[in-house]
Short mmCIF file of C-alpha atoms in Angstrom, two decimals:
data_model
loop_
_atom_site.label_atom_id
_atom_site.label_comp_id
_atom_site.label_asym_id
_atom_site.label_seq_id
_atom_site.Cartn_x
_atom_site.Cartn_y
_atom_site.Cartn_z
CA ASP A 1 -12.65 17.50 -6.82
CA ALA A 2 -9.20 18.88 -6.08
CA GLY A 3 -7.63 15.45 -5.67
CA VAL A 4 -5.20 14.46 -2.94
CA ILE A 5 -3.35 17.54 -1.69
CA GLN A 6 0.15 17.33 -0.20
CA SER A 7 2.35 19.99 1.31
CA PRO A 8 5.03 21.08 1.05
CA ARG A 9 5.92 20.04 -2.48
CA HIS A 10 9.61 20.35 -1.79
CA GLU A 11 11.50 20.27 1.53
CA VAL A 12 15.22 20.74 2.03
CA THR A 13 16.45 20.31 5.59
CA GLU A 14 19.60 19.48 7.50
CA MET A 15 20.31 16.24 9.23
CA GLY A 16 18.79 16.08 12.72
CA GLN A 17 15.91 18.43 11.99
CA GLU A 18 12.23 17.52 12.35
CA VAL A 19 10.30 17.22 9.14
CA THR A 20 6.50 17.20 8.88
CA LEU A 21 4.72 16.27 5.72
CA ARG A 22 0.99 16.92 5.27
CA CYS A 23 -1.81 15.34 3.32
CA LYS A 24 -5.48 16.05 2.63
CA PRO A 25 -7.25 13.05 1.09
CA ILE A 26 -10.10 13.16 -1.37
CA SER A 27 -13.32 13.92 0.46
CA GLY A 28 -15.24 10.74 1.22
CA HIS A 29 -12.28 8.40 0.91
CA ASP A 30 -11.98 6.09 3.89
CA TYR A 31 -8.43 4.91 3.32
CA LEU A 32 -5.26 6.93 3.39
CA PHE A 33 -1.81 5.62 2.49
CA TRP A 34 1.69 6.97 2.91
CA TYR A 35 4.37 5.81 0.47
CA ARG A 36 8.04 6.54 -0.04
CA GLN A 37 9.69 6.25 -3.46
CA THR A 38 13.44 6.02 -4.14
CA MET A 39 15.41 4.75 -7.13
CA MET A 40 16.90 1.90 -5.12
CA ARG A 41 13.76 0.60 -3.41
CA GLY A 42 10.92 1.76 -5.66
CA LEU A 43 7.55 2.69 -4.13
CA GLU A 44 7.14 1.35 -0.62
CA LEU A 45 4.07 1.49 1.58
CA LEU A 46 4.89 3.02 4.96
CA ILE A 47 1.53 3.01 6.77
CA TYR A 48 -2.19 3.11 5.95
CA PHE A 49 -5.27 4.27 7.79
CA ASN A 50 -8.92 3.23 7.59
CA ASN A 51 -11.41 5.73 9.03
CA ASN A 52 -8.52 7.60 10.70
CA VAL A 53 -7.27 4.44 12.47
CA PRO A 54 -3.76 3.09 11.62
CA ILE A 55 -4.20 -0.45 10.21
CA ASP A 56 -0.73 -1.45 9.17
CA ASP A 57 2.44 0.44 10.04
CA SER A 58 4.88 -2.42 9.32
CA GLY A 59 6.45 -0.45 6.56
CA MET A 60 7.52 2.40 8.82
CA PRO A 61 11.31 2.14 8.73
CA GLU A 62 12.06 2.96 12.33
CA ASP A 63 10.97 4.88 15.42
CA ARG A 64 12.06 8.15 13.83
CA PHE A 65 8.97 7.98 11.64
CA SER A 66 5.43 8.62 12.95
CA ALA A 67 2.14 9.26 11.28
CA LYS A 68 -1.15 10.59 12.53
CA MET A 69 -4.63 11.08 11.13
CA PRO A 70 -6.53 13.31 13.63
CA ASN A 71 -9.57 13.57 11.36
CA ALA A 72 -10.93 12.37 8.01
CA SER A 73 -9.45 15.27 6.08
CA PHE A 74 -5.89 15.49 7.32
CA SER A 75 -2.86 13.37 8.01
CA THR A 76 0.77 14.04 8.85
CA LEU A 77 3.97 12.06 8.48
CA LYS A 78 6.75 13.15 10.80
CA ILE A 79 10.45 12.32 10.75
CA GLN A 80 12.45 13.21 13.82
CA PRO A 81 15.38 13.38 13.65
CA SER A 82 15.83 13.35 9.88
CA GLU A 83 18.81 11.65 8.21
CA PRO A 84 20.24 11.86 4.68
CA ARG A 85 19.02 8.38 3.87
CA ASP A 86 15.44 9.67 4.37
CA SER A 87 15.79 11.69 1.18
CA ALA A 88 13.05 10.49 -1.16
CA VAL A 89 9.71 11.41 -2.64
CA TYR A 90 6.85 10.82 -0.19
CA PHE A 91 3.43 10.21 -1.66
CA CYS A 92 0.08 10.20 0.01
CA ALA A 93 -2.78 8.34 -1.59
CA SER A 94 -6.44 7.81 -0.72
CA SER A 95 -9.17 5.43 -1.81
CA LEU A 96 -12.83 4.58 -1.25
CA ASP A 97 -14.20 1.69 0.73
CA PRO A 98 -13.20 -1.96 0.02
CA SER A 99 -15.72 -2.34 -2.79
CA SER A 100 -13.58 -0.09 -4.92
CA TYR A 101 -11.00 -2.87 -5.25
CA ASN A 102 -8.22 -0.80 -4.06
CA GLU A 103 -8.02 1.94 -6.72
CA GLN A 104 -5.75 4.47 -5.08
CA PHE A 105 -5.41 8.10 -6.07
CA PHE A 106 -2.02 9.64 -5.46
CA GLY A 107 -1.11 13.15 -4.47
CA PRO A 108 1.65 15.10 -6.22
CA GLY A 109 4.23 14.00 -3.64
CA THR A 110 6.72 15.80 -1.42
CA ARG A 111 10.34 15.71 -2.51
CA LEU A 112 12.43 15.57 0.68
CA THR A 113 16.18 16.31 0.69
CA VAL A 114 18.06 15.89 3.91
CA LEU A 115 21.56 17.35 3.76
CA GLN B 1 8.66 -11.64 1.62
CA LYS B 2 5.99 -10.87 -0.91
CA GLU B 3 7.55 -9.56 -4.10
CA VAL B 4 6.55 -8.09 -7.39
CA GLU B 5 9.18 -8.25 -10.14
CA GLN B 6 9.47 -6.15 -13.31
CA ASN B 7 12.21 -5.68 -15.88
CA SER B 8 13.48 -2.17 -15.21
CA GLY B 9 14.13 -1.50 -18.90
CA PRO B 10 14.37 0.86 -20.53
CA LEU B 11 12.08 -0.70 -23.13
CA SER B 12 12.34 1.18 -26.42
CA VAL B 13 9.72 0.74 -29.14
CA PRO B 14 9.00 2.72 -32.34
CA GLU B 15 5.86 4.80 -32.59
CA GLY B 16 2.93 2.70 -33.74
CA ALA B 17 4.36 -0.56 -32.39
CA ILE B 18 3.03 -2.76 -29.58
CA ALA B 19 4.72 -2.35 -26.23
CA SER B 20 4.68 -5.35 -23.96
CA LEU B 21 5.32 -4.97 -20.25
CA ASN B 22 5.58 -7.90 -17.91
CA CYS B 23 5.27 -8.55 -14.23
CA THR B 24 5.54 -11.56 -11.93
CA TYR B 25 4.47 -11.87 -8.32
CA SER B 26 5.35 -14.21 -5.55
CA ASP B 27 2.15 -14.45 -3.44
CA ARG B 28 -0.14 -17.07 -4.99
CA GLY B 29 -3.04 -15.72 -2.88
CA SER B 30 -2.98 -12.35 -4.59
CA GLN B 31 -6.41 -11.25 -5.70
CA SER B 32 -6.21 -8.06 -7.70
CA PHE B 33 -3.68 -6.51 -10.03
CA PHE B 34 -3.07 -3.02 -11.24
CA TRP B 35 -1.01 -1.09 -13.72
CA TYR B 36 0.01 2.45 -12.84
CA ARG B 37 1.69 4.89 -15.18
CA GLN B 38 4.19 7.42 -13.81
CA TYR B 39 5.53 10.24 -15.87
CA SER B 40 8.92 11.62 -14.80
CA GLY B 41 8.52 13.88 -11.78
CA LYS B 42 4.84 13.08 -11.36
CA SER B 43 2.74 10.77 -9.24
CA PRO B 44 1.46 7.36 -10.24
CA GLU B 45 -1.92 7.18 -11.95
CA LEU B 46 -4.03 4.06 -12.38
CA ILE B 47 -4.56 2.98 -16.01
CA MET B 48 -5.71 -0.65 -15.74
CA SER B 49 -6.99 -3.12 -13.16
CA ILE B 50 -7.67 -6.82 -13.64
CA TYR B 51 -9.02 -9.43 -11.21
CA SER B 52 -9.75 -12.59 -13.31
CA ASN B 53 -7.66 -14.77 -15.58
CA GLY B 54 -7.62 -13.72 -19.18
CA ASP B 55 -7.53 -10.42 -21.02
CA LYS B 56 -9.12 -7.05 -20.23
CA GLU B 57 -9.07 -4.41 -22.89
CA ASP B 58 -9.49 -0.61 -22.50
CA GLY B 59 -8.82 1.40 -25.54
CA ARG B 60 -5.20 0.86 -26.64
CA PHE B 61 -4.40 -0.98 -23.40
CA THR B 62 -4.85 -4.69 -22.72
CA ALA B 63 -4.03 -6.30 -19.36
CA GLN B 64 -3.44 -10.03 -19.29
CA LEU B 65 -3.53 -12.17 -16.13
CA ASN B 66 -2.42 -15.77 -15.60
CA LYS B 67 -2.78 -16.65 -11.90
CA ALA B 68 -1.37 -20.17 -12.43
CA SER B 69 1.83 -18.73 -13.73
CA GLN B 70 1.69 -15.75 -11.35
CA TYR B 71 2.10 -13.47 -14.29
CA VAL B 72 0.42 -10.24 -15.34
CA SER B 73 1.21 -8.13 -18.43
CA LEU B 74 0.22 -4.88 -20.10
CA LEU B 75 0.08 -4.45 -23.87
CA ILE B 76 -0.01 -1.00 -25.39
CA ARG B 77 -1.08 -0.99 -29.01
CA ASP B 78 -0.21 1.78 -31.46
CA SER B 79 2.33 3.21 -29.01
CA GLN B 80 2.67 6.98 -28.94
CA PRO B 81 5.50 9.14 -27.73
CA SER B 82 3.08 10.33 -24.97
CA ASP B 83 3.11 6.76 -23.63
CA SER B 84 6.78 7.25 -22.62
CA ALA B 85 6.73 6.78 -18.87
CA THR B 86 7.51 4.28 -16.13
CA TYR B 87 4.85 1.56 -15.74
CA LEU B 88 4.38 0.18 -12.26
CA CYS B 89 2.79 -3.18 -11.60
CA ALA B 90 0.95 -3.40 -8.28
CA VAL B 91 -0.56 -6.47 -6.52
CA ASN B 92 -3.11 -6.55 -3.75
CA THR B 93 -2.31 -9.41 -1.44
CA GLY B 94 -5.42 -8.98 0.78
CA GLU B 95 -7.16 -12.21 1.70
CA ASP B 96 -10.44 -10.86 0.36
CA GLY B 97 -10.17 -9.55 -3.19
CA GLY B 98 -12.51 -6.76 -2.17
CA SER B 99 -10.44 -5.58 0.82
CA GLN B 100 -7.78 -2.95 0.68
CA GLY B 101 -4.96 -5.07 2.11
CA ASN B 102 -1.62 -3.83 0.98
CA LEU B 103 -0.61 -2.87 -2.54
CA ILE B 104 2.90 -4.09 -3.32
CA PHE B 105 4.48 -2.27 -6.21
CA GLY B 106 7.18 -3.46 -8.58
CA LYS B 107 10.02 -1.07 -9.24
CA GLY B 108 8.61 -0.26 -12.67
CA THR B 109 9.56 -0.60 -16.31
CA LYS B 110 10.64 2.54 -18.14
CA LEU B 111 9.10 2.72 -21.60
CA SER B 112 10.41 4.97 -24.34
CA VAL B 113 8.41 5.36 -27.53
CA LYS B 114 10.53 6.78 -30.34
CA PRO B 115 8.86 8.99 -33.03
#
């Protein structure tokens, strides 16, 4: 298995631009999670999906952030407009059904820099 | 606000020694507990999970859980330079220990093993 795939691996953009991050979960995993990691705040859950349906988006910082999962093999996290404080590493993770006790497998991350 | 606290370190130990990493959590209803290892510039990877009070051993790693004290720890025996990484404690606060709920991560403890 290829593991969780994220693209791009690095993104540099200017303030005000739209940014789209992409994720392909491990095949067969029903849960998909988006995290943001910074030195100041650590690893924070932004949103998670179960069977393509958003379950909890309380971690999404503000309306500039949106996430979609149109099918079981693809999800996007969009920031519009982007701001310098959005600079962070964004991780996507996936896991099996509840009986797996929440073992999450992380993708390599997207390092976002907003100038 | 549900919190997971860790000493940020760095924790420095000589090669061959025991490294002890500690974590406390605020939600008494937490059901499952995880230790993730994150090498610099890489994504977190699960190394241990524990659900019941007591000790759980896996090779050189031992996780210890004390729900009454809301405390979980990770011991690494015979520490190796390759163990140098940041260790993240994560707590699942879902009502059902088998459900996904949300994983809340601590900010991590940086471990350095000196040859």
